[in-house]
Amino acid sequence: MKRIVLKVGSAVLTEQNRLAKDRMNNLVEFIHRLRDRYEVILVSSGAVAAGYTELKVDKKILANRQALASIGQPLLMNNYKKRFDKFKIGTSQLLLTADDFDSRKRTKNAKNSINILLEHNIVPIINENDVTAIEELVFGDNDRLSAHVCQYFDADMLVILTDIDGFYDKNPKEFDDAKMFATIREIDIKWLEQKANPSSEFATGGIVTKLMAADFLIKRGKQMFLSSGFDLSYAESFLLYNKYIKGTLFRA
Ligand code: ADP
């Protein structure tokens, strides 16, 4: 069976400072269907928003966001557990940092756990360990973490589900004439050097970390599919029916 990593960002999992419960329902149902064909590892953001429902502190302060993540992580997991329980699918939590993958020993330990969990049909749910690592909270970098997860836990493909339906030649939220790429075979270094700022027409928001993830993976012979987390039908037809409708496939 092929192994895939699904990464879902905060843009999809949260709305108005809360977890987006309907979108979580859709996501879990989607994973349930995917499991006929794939072993699925989930990388999920959303802990800070979940924490904020319990404690109202200023999210602009990094240490507050770390504290909120620690409050929200069990709430996030509880939300997943309730939904996966309906399908009698077990869940597990792994909190990792990008640095864990610098150590062969730690990578191997984590991979052993992942293999056992998947053998027993349990969905591993991974998030950054925000108390010691702050990349995700500062740069929104669960994208990079999920690329590492894909590479080092032997998955074939990373699927990034976000609030945009693909990768465009410029930010489609600002430019009506932006065009989506169906396939990208190589990441242009110029794209990676773009600072994510509002004055850059190409890259605002989190697209740069997604391109970094794609660059990392295609250089290692893996694939990445960037698709909508709001309308999962595109990812579903691509993954389950080999039918491309929309989205961007990165592969060498
Ligand atoms: P997530 O929380 O899922 O990681 P982000 O908000 O970090 O999502 O990243 C997705 C955002 O990247 C999109 O909403 C879009 O506004 C922005 N973006 C900027 N440039 C592009 C581009 N060239 N193609 C697609 N999206 C882009």
PDB file of C-alpha atoms and ligand atoms in Angstrom:
ATOM      1  CA  MET A   1       0.000   0.000   0.000  1.00  0.00           C
ATOM      2  CA  LYS A   2       1.219   3.480  -0.800  1.00  0.00           C
ATOM      3  CA  ARG A   3       1.896   5.818   2.072  1.00  0.00           C
ATOM      4  CA  ILE A   4       0.882   9.484   1.916  1.00  0.00           C
ATOM      5  CA  VAL A   5       1.183  12.476   4.216  1.00  0.00           C
ATOM      6  CA  LEU A   6      -1.714  14.948   4.379  1.00  0.00           C
ATOM      7  CA  LYS A   7      -0.854  18.376   5.732  1.00  0.00           C
ATOM      8  CA  VAL A   8      -3.682  20.684   6.756  1.00  0.00           C
ATOM      9  CA  GLY A   9      -2.928  24.292   7.625  1.00  0.00           C
ATOM     10  CA  SER A  10      -4.550  26.745   9.993  1.00  0.00           C
ATOM     11  CA  ALA A  11      -6.248  28.518   7.099  1.00  0.00           C
ATOM     12  CA  VAL A  12      -8.381  25.409   6.596  1.00  0.00           C
ATOM     13  CA  LEU A  13      -8.763  24.250  10.183  1.00  0.00           C
ATOM     14  CA  THR A  14      -9.726  27.529  11.799  1.00  0.00           C
ATOM     15  CA  GLU A  15     -12.377  30.187  11.303  1.00  0.00           C
ATOM     16  CA  GLN A  16     -13.013  33.239  13.473  1.00  0.00           C
ATOM     17  CA  ASN A  17     -10.415  32.138  16.042  1.00  0.00           C
ATOM     18  CA  ARG A  18     -12.036  28.739  16.460  1.00  0.00           C
ATOM     19  CA  LEU A  19     -11.626  25.275  15.013  1.00  0.00           C
ATOM     20  CA  ALA A  20     -13.618  24.929  11.801  1.00  0.00           C
ATOM     21  CA  LYS A  21     -15.679  21.926  12.876  1.00  0.00           C
ATOM     22  CA  ASP A  22     -17.422  21.273   9.547  1.00  0.00           C
ATOM     23  CA  ARG A  23     -14.162  21.287   7.661  1.00  0.00           C
ATOM     24  CA  MET A  24     -12.719  18.879  10.235  1.00  0.00           C
ATOM     25  CA  ASN A  25     -15.684  16.569   9.656  1.00  0.00           C
ATOM     26  CA  ASN A  26     -15.050  16.625   5.915  1.00  0.00           C
ATOM     27  CA  LEU A  27     -11.352  16.015   6.409  1.00  0.00           C
ATOM     28  CA  VAL A  28     -11.886  12.984   8.642  1.00  0.00           C
ATOM     29  CA  GLU A  29     -14.451  11.493   6.241  1.00  0.00           C
ATOM     30  CA  PHE A  30     -11.974  12.055   3.432  1.00  0.00           C
ATOM     31  CA  ILE A  31      -9.195  10.274   5.329  1.00  0.00           C
ATOM     32  CA  HIS A  32     -11.580   7.416   6.036  1.00  0.00           C
ATOM     33  CA  ARG A  33     -12.126   6.971   2.276  1.00  0.00           C
ATOM     34  CA  LEU A  34      -8.429   7.353   1.466  1.00  0.00           C
ATOM     35  CA  ARG A  35      -7.524   4.517   3.768  1.00  0.00           C
ATOM     36  CA  ASP A  36      -8.917   1.948   1.326  1.00  0.00           C
ATOM     37  CA  ARG A  37      -5.967   2.755  -0.828  1.00  0.00           C
ATOM     38  CA  TYR A  38      -3.326   4.486   1.270  1.00  0.00           C
ATOM     39  CA  GLU A  39      -1.636   4.489   4.623  1.00  0.00           C
ATOM     40  CA  VAL A  40      -2.325   8.023   5.811  1.00  0.00           C
ATOM     41  CA  ILE A  41      -0.214  10.192   8.108  1.00  0.00           C
ATOM     42  CA  LEU A  42      -1.802  13.516   9.077  1.00  0.00           C
ATOM     43  CA  VAL A  43       0.167  16.680   9.868  1.00  0.00           C
ATOM     44  CA  SER A  44      -2.251  19.127  11.454  1.00  0.00           C
ATOM     45  CA  SER A  45      -2.049  22.726  12.626  1.00  0.00           C
ATOM     46  CA  GLY A  46      -4.848  24.340  14.614  1.00  0.00           C
ATOM     47  CA  ALA A  47      -3.627  24.022  18.213  1.00  0.00           C
ATOM     48  CA  VAL A  48      -3.331  27.786  18.793  1.00  0.00           C
ATOM     49  CA  ALA A  49      -6.877  28.478  17.625  1.00  0.00           C
ATOM     50  CA  ALA A  50      -8.179  25.626  19.779  1.00  0.00           C
ATOM     51  CA  GLY A  51      -6.280  27.017  22.774  1.00  0.00           C
ATOM     52  CA  TYR A  52      -7.657  30.499  22.211  1.00  0.00           C
ATOM     53  CA  THR A  53     -11.173  29.225  22.840  1.00  0.00           C
ATOM     54  CA  GLU A  54     -10.053  28.505  26.439  1.00  0.00           C
ATOM     55  CA  LEU A  55      -7.757  31.429  27.196  1.00  0.00           C
ATOM     56  CA  LYS A  56      -7.931  34.899  25.689  1.00  0.00           C
ATOM     57  CA  VAL A  57      -4.386  36.249  25.634  1.00  0.00           C
ATOM     58  CA  ASP A  58      -2.678  38.435  23.044  1.00  0.00           C
ATOM     59  CA  LYS A  59      -1.755  36.180  20.136  1.00  0.00           C
ATOM     60  CA  LYS A  60       0.735  38.694  18.786  1.00  0.00           C
ATOM     61  CA  ILE A  61       3.107  37.654  21.585  1.00  0.00           C
ATOM     62  CA  LEU A  62       5.031  34.507  20.659  1.00  0.00           C
ATOM     63  CA  ALA A  63       5.206  33.069  24.200  1.00  0.00           C
ATOM     64  CA  ASN A  64       1.429  33.436  24.424  1.00  0.00           C
ATOM     65  CA  ARG A  65       0.994  31.518  21.186  1.00  0.00           C
ATOM     66  CA  GLN A  66       3.216  28.761  22.579  1.00  0.00           C
ATOM     67  CA  ALA A  67       1.087  28.588  25.715  1.00  0.00           C
ATOM     68  CA  LEU A  68      -2.079  28.551  23.595  1.00  0.00           C
ATOM     69  CA  ALA A  69      -0.683  25.707  21.513  1.00  0.00           C
ATOM     70  CA  SER A  70      -0.066  23.705  24.672  1.00  0.00           C
ATOM     71  CA  ILE A  71      -3.644  24.332  25.836  1.00  0.00           C
ATOM     72  CA  GLY A  72      -5.056  23.670  22.387  1.00  0.00           C
ATOM     73  CA  GLN A  73      -3.140  20.549  21.345  1.00  0.00           C
ATOM     74  CA  PRO A  74      -5.186  18.139  23.535  1.00  0.00           C
ATOM     75  CA  LEU A  75      -8.378  19.930  22.475  1.00  0.00           C
ATOM     76  CA  LEU A  76      -7.396  19.506  18.838  1.00  0.00           C
ATOM     77  CA  MET A  77      -6.666  15.818  19.396  1.00  0.00           C
ATOM     78  CA  ASN A  78      -9.950  15.391  21.230  1.00  0.00           C
ATOM     79  CA  ASN A  79     -11.762  16.873  18.235  1.00  0.00           C
ATOM     80  CA  TYR A  80     -10.020  14.451  15.911  1.00  0.00           C
ATOM     81  CA  LYS A  81     -10.616  11.492  18.205  1.00  0.00           C
ATOM     82  CA  LYS A  82     -14.366  12.131  18.412  1.00  0.00           C
ATOM     83  CA  ARG A  83     -14.582  12.231  14.618  1.00  0.00           C
ATOM     84  CA  PHE A  84     -12.343   9.242  13.892  1.00  0.00           C
ATOM     85  CA  ASP A  85     -14.178   7.211  16.557  1.00  0.00           C
ATOM     86  CA  LYS A  86     -17.287   7.341  14.348  1.00  0.00           C
ATOM     87  CA  PHE A  87     -15.379   5.278  11.799  1.00  0.00           C
ATOM     88  CA  LYS A  88     -13.723   3.121  14.469  1.00  0.00           C
ATOM     89  CA  ILE A  89     -10.347   4.515  13.447  1.00  0.00           C
ATOM     90  CA  GLY A  90      -7.740   4.924  16.182  1.00  0.00           C
ATOM     91  CA  THR A  91      -5.644   8.085  16.494  1.00  0.00           C
ATOM     92  CA  SER A  92      -2.263   8.911  17.980  1.00  0.00           C
ATOM     93  CA  GLN A  93      -0.303  12.075  18.598  1.00  0.00           C
ATOM     94  CA  LEU A  94       3.308  12.778  17.698  1.00  0.00           C
ATOM     95  CA  LEU A  95       4.839  16.149  18.519  1.00  0.00           C
ATOM     96  CA  LEU A  96       8.004  16.640  16.504  1.00  0.00           C
ATOM     97  CA  THR A  97      10.366  19.423  15.573  1.00  0.00           C
ATOM     98  CA  ALA A  98      12.303  19.830  12.352  1.00  0.00           C
ATOM     99  CA  ASP A  99      15.494  19.337  14.409  1.00  0.00           C
ATOM    100  CA  ASP A 100      14.408  15.808  15.341  1.00  0.00           C
ATOM    101  CA  PHE A 101      15.194  14.854  11.753  1.00  0.00           C
ATOM    102  CA  ASP A 102      18.803  16.026  12.136  1.00  0.00           C
ATOM    103  CA  SER A 103      19.382  13.078  14.417  1.00  0.00           C
ATOM    104  CA  ARG A 104      19.389   9.649  12.783  1.00  0.00           C
ATOM    105  CA  LYS A 105      18.621   8.005  16.082  1.00  0.00           C
ATOM    106  CA  ARG A 106      15.587  10.178  16.812  1.00  0.00           C
ATOM    107  CA  THR A 107      14.347   9.833  13.232  1.00  0.00           C
ATOM    108  CA  LYS A 108      14.625   6.053  13.474  1.00  0.00           C
ATOM    109  CA  ASN A 109      12.806   5.967  16.811  1.00  0.00           C
ATOM    110  CA  ALA A 110       9.961   8.039  15.414  1.00  0.00           C
ATOM    111  CA  LYS A 111       9.815   5.969  12.232  1.00  0.00           C
ATOM    112  CA  ASN A 112       9.561   2.743  14.228  1.00  0.00           C
ATOM    113  CA  SER A 113       6.574   4.173  16.079  1.00  0.00           C
ATOM    114  CA  ILE A 114       4.940   5.346  12.844  1.00  0.00           C
ATOM    115  CA  ASN A 115       5.332   1.892  11.279  1.00  0.00           C
ATOM    116  CA  ILE A 116       3.728   0.155  14.260  1.00  0.00           C
ATOM    117  CA  LEU A 117       0.861   2.647  14.344  1.00  0.00           C
ATOM    118  CA  LEU A 118       0.147   2.239  10.631  1.00  0.00           C
ATOM    119  CA  GLU A 119       0.382  -1.557  10.865  1.00  0.00           C
ATOM    120  CA  HIS A 120      -2.396  -1.358  13.431  1.00  0.00           C
ATOM    121  CA  ASN A 121      -4.512   0.960  11.295  1.00  0.00           C
ATOM    122  CA  ILE A 122      -4.058   3.940  13.577  1.00  0.00           C
ATOM    123  CA  VAL A 123      -3.767   7.417  12.098  1.00  0.00           C
ATOM    124  CA  PRO A 124      -0.624   9.202  13.328  1.00  0.00           C
ATOM    125  CA  ILE A 125      -1.436  12.890  13.840  1.00  0.00           C
ATOM    126  CA  ILE A 126       1.675  15.042  13.858  1.00  0.00           C
ATOM    127  CA  ASN A 127       2.180  18.650  14.882  1.00  0.00           C
ATOM    128  CA  GLU A 128       5.174  20.749  15.710  1.00  0.00           C
ATOM    129  CA  ASN A 129       6.145  20.680  19.365  1.00  0.00           C
ATOM    130  CA  ASP A 130       5.530  24.401  19.834  1.00  0.00           C
ATOM    131  CA  VAL A 131       6.873  24.636  23.359  1.00  0.00           C
ATOM    132  CA  THR A 132      10.440  23.933  22.255  1.00  0.00           C
ATOM    133  CA  ALA A 133      10.293  24.750  18.540  1.00  0.00           C
ATOM    134  CA  ILE A 134       8.791  27.919  17.209  1.00  0.00           C
ATOM    135  CA  GLU A 135       9.241  27.583  13.442  1.00  0.00           C
ATOM    136  CA  GLU A 136       5.584  26.776  12.869  1.00  0.00           C
ATOM    137  CA  LEU A 137       4.404  29.625  15.099  1.00  0.00           C
ATOM    138  CA  VAL A 138       6.801  32.127  13.545  1.00  0.00           C
ATOM    139  CA  PHE A 139       6.933  31.037   9.909  1.00  0.00           C
ATOM    140  CA  GLY A 140       3.869  28.780   9.643  1.00  0.00           C
ATOM    141  CA  ASP A 141       6.344  26.076   8.882  1.00  0.00           C
ATOM    142  CA  ASN A 142       4.414  22.861   9.312  1.00  0.00           C
ATOM    143  CA  ASP A 143       5.007  22.748   5.549  1.00  0.00           C
ATOM    144  CA  ARG A 144       8.685  22.010   6.075  1.00  0.00           C
ATOM    145  CA  LEU A 145       7.932  19.598   8.903  1.00  0.00           C
ATOM    146  CA  SER A 146       5.507  17.680   6.674  1.00  0.00           C
ATOM    147  CA  ALA A 147       8.111  17.448   3.897  1.00  0.00           C
ATOM    148  CA  HIS A 148      10.507  15.884   6.418  1.00  0.00           C
ATOM    149  CA  VAL A 149       7.771  13.543   7.594  1.00  0.00           C
ATOM    150  CA  CYS A 150       7.170  12.472   3.983  1.00  0.00           C
ATOM    151  CA  GLN A 151      10.848  11.885   3.266  1.00  0.00           C
ATOM    152  CA  TYR A 152      12.007  10.235   6.479  1.00  0.00           C
ATOM    153  CA  PHE A 153       8.924   8.132   7.183  1.00  0.00           C
ATOM    154  CA  ASP A 154       9.024   6.698   3.651  1.00  0.00           C
ATOM    155  CA  ALA A 155       5.848   8.200   2.225  1.00  0.00           C
ATOM    156  CA  ASP A 156       5.390   8.444  -1.534  1.00  0.00           C
ATOM    157  CA  MET A 157       3.645  11.769  -1.628  1.00  0.00           C
ATOM    158  CA  LEU A 158       2.861  14.856   0.425  1.00  0.00           C
ATOM    159  CA  VAL A 159      -0.578  16.388  -0.078  1.00  0.00           C
ATOM    160  CA  ILE A 160      -0.868  19.952   1.200  1.00  0.00           C
ATOM    161  CA  LEU A 161      -4.449  21.049   1.774  1.00  0.00           C
ATOM    162  CA  THR A 162      -4.726  24.795   2.043  1.00  0.00           C
ATOM    163  CA  ASP A 163      -7.038  27.744   1.452  1.00  0.00           C
ATOM    164  CA  ILE A 164      -5.990  28.035  -2.161  1.00  0.00           C
ATOM    165  CA  ASP A 165      -6.659  25.480  -4.893  1.00  0.00           C
ATOM    166  CA  GLY A 166      -3.160  25.394  -6.376  1.00  0.00           C
ATOM    167  CA  PHE A 167       0.050  27.266  -7.071  1.00  0.00           C
ATOM    168  CA  TYR A 168      -0.314  30.310  -9.324  1.00  0.00           C
ATOM    169  CA  ASP A 169       2.081  32.544 -11.248  1.00  0.00           C
ATOM    170  CA  LYS A 170       1.078  35.293  -8.789  1.00  0.00           C
ATOM    171  CA  ASN A 171      -1.075  35.524  -5.700  1.00  0.00           C
ATOM    172  CA  PRO A 172      -4.622  34.818  -6.938  1.00  0.00           C
ATOM    173  CA  LYS A 173      -6.104  36.607  -3.930  1.00  0.00           C
ATOM    174  CA  GLU A 174      -4.661  39.847  -5.228  1.00  0.00           C
ATOM    175  CA  PHE A 175      -4.583  39.331  -8.993  1.00  0.00           C
ATOM    176  CA  ASP A 176      -7.622  38.291 -10.993  1.00  0.00           C
ATOM    177  CA  ASP A 177      -5.520  37.245 -13.967  1.00  0.00           C
ATOM    178  CA  ALA A 178      -3.321  34.818 -11.977  1.00  0.00           C
ATOM    179  CA  LYS A 179      -2.909  31.439 -13.686  1.00  0.00           C
ATOM    180  CA  MET A 180      -2.618  28.101 -11.962  1.00  0.00           C
ATOM    181  CA  PHE A 181       0.194  25.675 -12.758  1.00  0.00           C
ATOM    182  CA  ALA A 182      -0.980  22.074 -13.226  1.00  0.00           C
ATOM    183  CA  THR A 183       2.512  20.592 -12.926  1.00  0.00           C
ATOM    184  CA  ILE A 184       5.810  21.981 -11.685  1.00  0.00           C
ATOM    185  CA  ARG A 185       8.961  19.992 -12.327  1.00  0.00           C
ATOM    186  CA  GLU A 186      11.503  22.301 -10.806  1.00  0.00           C
ATOM    187  CA  ILE A 187      11.376  25.075  -8.212  1.00  0.00           C
ATOM    188  CA  ASP A 188      12.855  28.323  -9.444  1.00  0.00           C
ATOM    189  CA  ILE A 189      15.317  29.594  -6.835  1.00  0.00           C
ATOM    190  CA  LYS A 190      13.910  33.112  -7.384  1.00  0.00           C
ATOM    191  CA  TRP A 191      10.590  31.935  -5.953  1.00  0.00           C
ATOM    192  CA  LEU A 192      12.247  30.754  -2.758  1.00  0.00           C
ATOM    193  CA  GLU A 193      14.058  34.016  -2.211  1.00  0.00           C
ATOM    194  CA  GLN A 194      10.813  35.994  -2.197  1.00  0.00           C
ATOM    195  CA  LYS A 195      10.023  37.392   1.172  1.00  0.00           C
ATOM    196  CA  ALA A 196       6.460  36.703   2.195  1.00  0.00           C
ATOM    197  CA  ASN A 197       5.365  40.310   2.320  1.00  0.00           C
ATOM    198  CA  PRO A 198       2.352  42.192   1.021  1.00  0.00           C
ATOM    199  CA  SER A 199       4.358  44.146  -1.546  1.00  0.00           C
ATOM    200  CA  SER A 200       5.560  41.027  -3.309  1.00  0.00           C
ATOM    201  CA  GLU A 201       3.101  40.249  -6.069  1.00  0.00           C
ATOM    202  CA  PHE A 202       4.242  36.660  -6.295  1.00  0.00           C
ATOM    203  CA  ALA A 203       4.326  35.551  -2.710  1.00  0.00           C
ATOM    204  CA  THR A 204       2.346  36.643   0.268  1.00  0.00           C
ATOM    205  CA  GLY A 205       1.003  34.364   2.947  1.00  0.00           C
ATOM    206  CA  GLY A 206       2.500  30.952   3.200  1.00  0.00           C
ATOM    207  CA  ILE A 207       3.232  29.930  -0.354  1.00  0.00           C
ATOM    208  CA  VAL A 208       7.028  30.165   0.017  1.00  0.00           C
ATOM    209  CA  THR A 209       7.236  27.503   2.736  1.00  0.00           C
ATOM    210  CA  LYS A 210       5.101  25.260   0.502  1.00  0.00           C
ATOM    211  CA  LEU A 211       7.500  25.758  -2.393  1.00  0.00           C
ATOM    212  CA  MET A 212      10.409  24.937  -0.070  1.00  0.00           C
ATOM    213  CA  ALA A 213       8.666  21.723   0.892  1.00  0.00           C
ATOM    214  CA  ALA A 214       8.146  20.916  -2.802  1.00  0.00           C
ATOM    215  CA  ASP A 215      11.780  21.688  -3.603  1.00  0.00           C
ATOM    216  CA  PHE A 216      12.986  19.406  -0.812  1.00  0.00           C
ATOM    217  CA  LEU A 217      10.773  16.554  -1.996  1.00  0.00           C
ATOM    218  CA  ILE A 218      11.209  16.677  -5.763  1.00  0.00           C
ATOM    219  CA  LYS A 219      14.986  16.711  -5.295  1.00  0.00           C
ATOM    220  CA  ARG A 220      14.519  13.396  -3.487  1.00  0.00           C
ATOM    221  CA  GLY A 221      12.267  11.819  -6.093  1.00  0.00           C
ATOM    222  CA  LYS A 222       9.029  12.331  -4.182  1.00  0.00           C
ATOM    223  CA  GLN A 223       5.872  14.116  -5.214  1.00  0.00           C
ATOM    224  CA  MET A 224       3.818  16.873  -3.685  1.00  0.00           C
ATOM    225  CA  PHE A 225       0.253  17.821  -4.539  1.00  0.00           C
ATOM    226  CA  LEU A 226      -1.070  21.237  -3.509  1.00  0.00           C
ATOM    227  CA  SER A 227      -4.835  21.324  -3.384  1.00  0.00           C
ATOM    228  CA  SER A 228      -7.864  22.942  -1.789  1.00  0.00           C
ATOM    229  CA  GLY A 229      -8.691  22.050   1.808  1.00  0.00           C
ATOM    230  CA  PHE A 230     -12.098  23.715   1.418  1.00  0.00           C
ATOM    231  CA  ASP A 231     -13.237  21.578  -1.482  1.00  0.00           C
ATOM    232  CA  LEU A 232     -11.684  18.157  -0.985  1.00  0.00           C
ATOM    233  CA  SER A 233     -13.197  16.757  -4.188  1.00  0.00           C
ATOM    234  CA  TYR A 234     -10.130  17.794  -6.223  1.00  0.00           C
ATOM    235  CA  ALA A 235      -7.726  15.940  -3.961  1.00  0.00           C
ATOM    236  CA  GLU A 236     -10.142  13.026  -3.782  1.00  0.00           C
ATOM    237  CA  SER A 237     -10.495  12.576  -7.542  1.00  0.00           C
ATOM    238  CA  PHE A 238      -6.742  12.880  -7.956  1.00  0.00           C
ATOM    239  CA  LEU A 239      -5.854  10.448  -5.186  1.00  0.00           C
ATOM    240  CA  LEU A 240      -8.647   7.914  -5.514  1.00  0.00           C
ATOM    241  CA  TYR A 241      -9.668   8.060  -9.177  1.00  0.00           C
ATOM    242  CA  ASN A 242      -6.409   9.188 -10.822  1.00  0.00           C
ATOM    243  CA  LYS A 243      -8.354  12.053 -12.285  1.00  0.00           C
ATOM    244  CA  TYR A 244      -6.858  15.525 -12.297  1.00  0.00           C
ATOM    245  CA  ILE A 245      -9.320  18.431 -12.116  1.00  0.00           C
ATOM    246  CA  LYS A 246      -7.495  21.170 -10.227  1.00  0.00           C
ATOM    247  CA  GLY A 247      -4.416  21.581  -8.047  1.00  0.00           C
ATOM    248  CA  THR A 248      -0.667  21.647  -8.626  1.00  0.00           C
ATOM    249  CA  LEU A 249       1.442  18.521  -8.828  1.00  0.00           C
ATOM    250  CA  PHE A 250       5.131  18.969  -8.069  1.00  0.00           C
ATOM    251  CA  ARG A 251       7.301  16.188  -9.395  1.00  0.00           C
ATOM    252  CA  ALA A 252      10.652  15.958 -11.102  1.00  0.00           C
TER     253      ALA A 252
HETATM  254  P1  ADP B   1      -1.848  27.346   5.376  1.00  0.00           P
HETATM  255  O1  ADP B   1      -2.339  27.967   6.654  1.00  0.00           O
HETATM  256  O2  ADP B   1      -2.770  26.306   4.816  1.00  0.00           O
HETATM  257  O3  ADP B   1      -0.432  26.845   5.474  1.00  0.00           O
HETATM  258  P2  ADP B   1      -1.137  29.889   4.066  1.00  0.00           P
HETATM  259  O4  ADP B   1      -2.134  30.977   4.292  1.00  0.00           O
HETATM  260  O5  ADP B   1       0.117  29.887   4.868  1.00  0.00           O
HETATM  261  O6  ADP B   1      -1.892  28.483   4.213  1.00  0.00           O
HETATM  262  O7  ADP B   1      -0.696  29.850   2.498  1.00  0.00           O
HETATM  263  C1  ADP B   1      -1.611  29.882   1.437  1.00  0.00           C
HETATM  264  C2  ADP B   1      -1.728  31.318   0.877  1.00  0.00           C
HETATM  265  O8  ADP B   1      -0.618  31.640   0.035  1.00  0.00           O
HETATM  266  C3  ADP B   1      -2.899  31.495  -0.047  1.00  0.00           C
HETATM  267  O9  ADP B   1      -4.060  31.809   0.659  1.00  0.00           O
HETATM  268  C4  ADP B   1      -2.501  32.660  -0.957  1.00  0.00           C
HETATM  269  O10 ADP B   1      -3.085  33.883  -0.530  1.00  0.00           O
HETATM  270  C5  ADP B   1      -1.020  32.793  -0.746  1.00  0.00           C
HETATM  271  N1  ADP B   1      -0.268  32.888  -1.997  1.00  0.00           N
HETATM  272  C6  ADP B   1       0.678  33.830  -2.253  1.00  0.00           C
HETATM  273  N2  ADP B   1       1.211  33.693  -3.464  1.00  0.00           N
HETATM  274  C7  ADP B   1       0.606  32.624  -4.049  1.00  0.00           C
HETATM  275  C8  ADP B   1       0.752  31.960  -5.300  1.00  0.00           C
HETATM  276  N3  ADP B   1       1.653  32.372  -6.222  1.00  0.00           N
HETATM  277  N4  ADP B   1      -0.025  30.868  -5.567  1.00  0.00           N
HETATM  278  C9  ADP B   1      -0.909  30.428  -4.617  1.00  0.00           C
HETATM  279  N5  ADP B   1      -1.075  31.010  -3.403  1.00  0.00           N
HETATM  280  C10 ADP B   1      -0.340  32.106  -3.106  1.00  0.00           C
END
